[in-house]
Structures are given as C-alpha cells and as structure tokens.
Coordinates of C-alpha atoms in Angstrom, one line a residue:
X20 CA 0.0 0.0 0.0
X21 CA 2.8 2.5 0.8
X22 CA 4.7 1.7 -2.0
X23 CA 1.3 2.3 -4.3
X24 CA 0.9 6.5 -2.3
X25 CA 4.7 6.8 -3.1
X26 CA 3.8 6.0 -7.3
X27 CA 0.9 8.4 -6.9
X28 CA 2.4 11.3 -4.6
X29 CA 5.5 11.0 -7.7
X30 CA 2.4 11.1 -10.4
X31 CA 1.2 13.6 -9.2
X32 CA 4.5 16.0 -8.6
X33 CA 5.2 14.8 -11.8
X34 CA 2.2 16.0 -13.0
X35 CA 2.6 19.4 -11.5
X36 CA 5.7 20.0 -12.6
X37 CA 5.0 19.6 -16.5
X38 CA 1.6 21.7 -15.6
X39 CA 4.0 24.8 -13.6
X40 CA 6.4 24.2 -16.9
X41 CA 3.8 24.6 -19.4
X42 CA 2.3 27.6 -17.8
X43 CA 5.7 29.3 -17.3
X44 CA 6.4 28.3 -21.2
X45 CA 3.3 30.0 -22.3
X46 CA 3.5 33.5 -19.8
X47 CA 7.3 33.6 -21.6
X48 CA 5.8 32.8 -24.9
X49 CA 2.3 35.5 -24.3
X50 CA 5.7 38.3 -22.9
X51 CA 7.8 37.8 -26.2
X52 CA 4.7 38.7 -27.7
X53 CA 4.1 41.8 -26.5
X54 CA 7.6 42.9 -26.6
X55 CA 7.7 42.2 -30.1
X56 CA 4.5 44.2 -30.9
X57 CA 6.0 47.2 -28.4
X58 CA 9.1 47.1 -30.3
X59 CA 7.2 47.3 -33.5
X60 CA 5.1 50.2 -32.8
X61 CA 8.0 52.0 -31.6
X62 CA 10.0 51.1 -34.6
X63 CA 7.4 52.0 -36.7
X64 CA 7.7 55.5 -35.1
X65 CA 10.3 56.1 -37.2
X66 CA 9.1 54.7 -40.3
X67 CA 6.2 57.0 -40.1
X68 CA 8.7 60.2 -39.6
X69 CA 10.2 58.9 -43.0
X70 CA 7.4 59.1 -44.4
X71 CA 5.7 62.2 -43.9
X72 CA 9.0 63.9 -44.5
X73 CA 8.7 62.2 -47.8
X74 CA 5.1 63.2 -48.2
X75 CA 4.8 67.0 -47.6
X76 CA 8.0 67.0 -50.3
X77 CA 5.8 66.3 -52.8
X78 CA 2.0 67.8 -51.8
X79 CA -0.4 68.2 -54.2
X80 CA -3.3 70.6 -54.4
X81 CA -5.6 68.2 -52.9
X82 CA -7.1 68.6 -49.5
X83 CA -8.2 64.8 -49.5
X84 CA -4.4 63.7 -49.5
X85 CA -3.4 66.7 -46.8
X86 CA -6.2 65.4 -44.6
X87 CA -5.4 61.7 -45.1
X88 CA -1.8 62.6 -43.9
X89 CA -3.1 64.6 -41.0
X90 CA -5.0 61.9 -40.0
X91 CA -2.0 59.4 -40.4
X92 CA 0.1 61.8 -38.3
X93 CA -2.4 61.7 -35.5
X94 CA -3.2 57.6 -35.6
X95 CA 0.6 56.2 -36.2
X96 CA 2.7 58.5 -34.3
X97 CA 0.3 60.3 -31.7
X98 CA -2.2 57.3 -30.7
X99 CA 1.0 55.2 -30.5
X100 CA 3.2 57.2 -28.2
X101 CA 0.6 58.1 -26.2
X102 CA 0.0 54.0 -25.5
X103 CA 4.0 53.1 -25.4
X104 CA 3.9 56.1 -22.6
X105 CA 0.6 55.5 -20.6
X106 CA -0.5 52.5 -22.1
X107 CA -3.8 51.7 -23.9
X108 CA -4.8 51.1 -27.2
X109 CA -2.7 51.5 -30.6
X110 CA -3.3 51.0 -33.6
X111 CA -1.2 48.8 -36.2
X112 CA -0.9 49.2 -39.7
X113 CA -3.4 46.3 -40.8
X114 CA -6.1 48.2 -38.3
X115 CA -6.2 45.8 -35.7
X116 CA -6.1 47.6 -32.2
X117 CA -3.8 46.1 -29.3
X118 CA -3.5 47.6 -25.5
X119 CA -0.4 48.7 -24.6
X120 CA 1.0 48.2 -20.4
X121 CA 2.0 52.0 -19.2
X122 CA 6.2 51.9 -19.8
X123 CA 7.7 51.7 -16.1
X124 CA 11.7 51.8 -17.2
X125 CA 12.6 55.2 -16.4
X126 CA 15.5 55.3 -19.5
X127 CA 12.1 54.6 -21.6
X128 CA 9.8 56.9 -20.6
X129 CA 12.8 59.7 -20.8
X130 CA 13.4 58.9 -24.3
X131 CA 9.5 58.9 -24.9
X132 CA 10.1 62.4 -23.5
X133 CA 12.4 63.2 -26.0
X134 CA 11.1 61.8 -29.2
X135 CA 7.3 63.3 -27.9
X136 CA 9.1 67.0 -27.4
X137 CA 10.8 67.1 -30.7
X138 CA 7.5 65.8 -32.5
X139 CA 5.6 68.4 -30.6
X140 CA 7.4 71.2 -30.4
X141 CA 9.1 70.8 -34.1
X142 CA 8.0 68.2 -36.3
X143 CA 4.5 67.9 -35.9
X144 CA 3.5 71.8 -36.0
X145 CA 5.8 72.0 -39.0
X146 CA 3.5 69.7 -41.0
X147 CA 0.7 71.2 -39.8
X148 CA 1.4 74.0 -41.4
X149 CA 2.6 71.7 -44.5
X150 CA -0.8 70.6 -44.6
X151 CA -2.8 74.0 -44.2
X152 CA -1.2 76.6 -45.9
X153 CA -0.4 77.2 -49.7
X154 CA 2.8 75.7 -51.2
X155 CA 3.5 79.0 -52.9
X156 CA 3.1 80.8 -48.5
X157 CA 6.7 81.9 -47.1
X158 CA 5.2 80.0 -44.5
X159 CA 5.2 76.9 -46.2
X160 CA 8.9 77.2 -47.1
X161 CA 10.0 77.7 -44.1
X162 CA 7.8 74.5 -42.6
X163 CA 9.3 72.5 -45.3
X164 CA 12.9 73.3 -44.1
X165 CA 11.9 72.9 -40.1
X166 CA 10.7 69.6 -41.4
X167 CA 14.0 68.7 -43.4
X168 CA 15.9 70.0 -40.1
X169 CA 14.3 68.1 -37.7
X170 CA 13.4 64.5 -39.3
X171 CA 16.4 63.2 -39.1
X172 CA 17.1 64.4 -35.4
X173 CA 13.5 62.5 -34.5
X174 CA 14.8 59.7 -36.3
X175 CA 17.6 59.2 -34.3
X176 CA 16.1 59.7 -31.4
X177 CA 13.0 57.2 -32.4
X178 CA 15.9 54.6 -33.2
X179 CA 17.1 55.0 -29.2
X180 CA 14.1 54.1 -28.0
X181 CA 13.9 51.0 -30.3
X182 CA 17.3 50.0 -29.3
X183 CA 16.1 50.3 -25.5
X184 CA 13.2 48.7 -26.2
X185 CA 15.4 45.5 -27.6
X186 CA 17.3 45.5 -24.5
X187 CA 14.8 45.8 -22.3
X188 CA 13.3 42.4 -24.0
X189 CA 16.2 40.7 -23.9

C-alpha cells in the first residue's frame, strides 16, 4: 500500500511540474509577444517620420491627400506614443487595435520624453502648417525646411528608444 501512495504522490509532482512548466512556457511565450509588438510600434515611429517627410515633399493641391496625412500623423505616431507612454490602445498598420502596459523603465519613458518633445514642439507643427497653408506661402517654405531640419534628429532619437526597447526584452 505505501509503496502504491509513493507511485501516486511522484504522479502527481510529476504531473505538477510539467503543468508549472507549461504555464511558465506560455506566460514567456504570451511576454515575447508583446515585446515584439512594443518594439514594432515604436520602430514604426520612425518609419512614419520617413514618411511624412517624404510626403509633404511632394503635396499636391488636394485637400483629400493633406487630410489623409493629418489623420495618419495623428493615428501612427500620436495614438501610439501616447499607448507606449501611458498605455492603452494603438493601432497597427493592418487596423487591428492592441492595448499597450504603461512603460515603467525610467530610460524609456525619458526617451519617450524626447522623441514626444521634438515631434511636438518641431516636427509635428511644421507639418501642420505643410498641410494648411499654400505651397507658394513663405510659411510653407520655411515648414518645409523645419521639417527637413528636424526629421532626421527624431529619427535618431526614435531609433534609441527602439534599441532600448530591444534590451529591455532581452
């Protein structure tokens, strides 16, 4: 009889062992996840700078296409550093929506800082004004150049925070 309660009591450790294993194999999995989708958003942070410097290079007379970049500016880069920063929802490029945890690193939400102060203070009212006034406006010109100036400073600074990003994951 003893012999029979020592087979089941190692059954059953043996049974909550691969159970604690499988659920720490799937939290690890469900975490690698996210990191990878955090780390994509904020990558694609930079992506988006790219492009709307590329963009308000060549804007045409339509308002339909100033509007649809407007309204890119505000869902890529806006929505999405406002989620990496207090968390909630961003959305990806094939529309789906994810929820974003708050970032708690302190070296993360600095460079959030910076990337948000030179898209606020520079980048973004540069292309507003890309995007409202006439391409022939002194004003115009001199947004065009502020966005020239400035791009490639938010880049850099986007690419920081992707790199810590990484290392936080790893």
């Amino acid at each position: 009889m003893t012999l029979q309660r020592l087979r089941l009591a190692a059954f059953l450790a043996l049974f909550l062992l691969t159970a604690a294993s499988v659920a720490v194999t799937f939290s690890a999995q469900r975490d690698q996840q996210s990191d990878a989708e955090i780390i994509d958003l904020a990558g694609r942070q930079r992506l988006l700078v790219q492009y709307l410097r590329l963009e308000t290079r060549e804007l045409r007379d339509d308002p339909a296409s100033r509007a649809e970049l407007d309204q890119t500016a505000h869902l890529y880069f806006e929505q999405t550093l406002a989620a990496l920063t207090s968390g909630g929802p961003a959305t990806e490029t094939d529309g789906d929506t994810v929820v974003l945890p708050p970032a708690r690193s302190p070296a993360i939400l600095a460079q959030l800082g910076v990337v948000g102060g030179l898209w606020w203070n520079e980048f973004d009212p540069a292309v507003h004004v890309l995007l409202r006034d006439e391409p022939s406006s002194a004003a115009f010109a001199e947004a065009g150049e502020t966005v020239e100036r400035a791009a490639p400073g938010l880049i850099a600074e986007s690419d920081k925070l992707v790199q810590l990003y990484e290392a936080e994951a790893e």
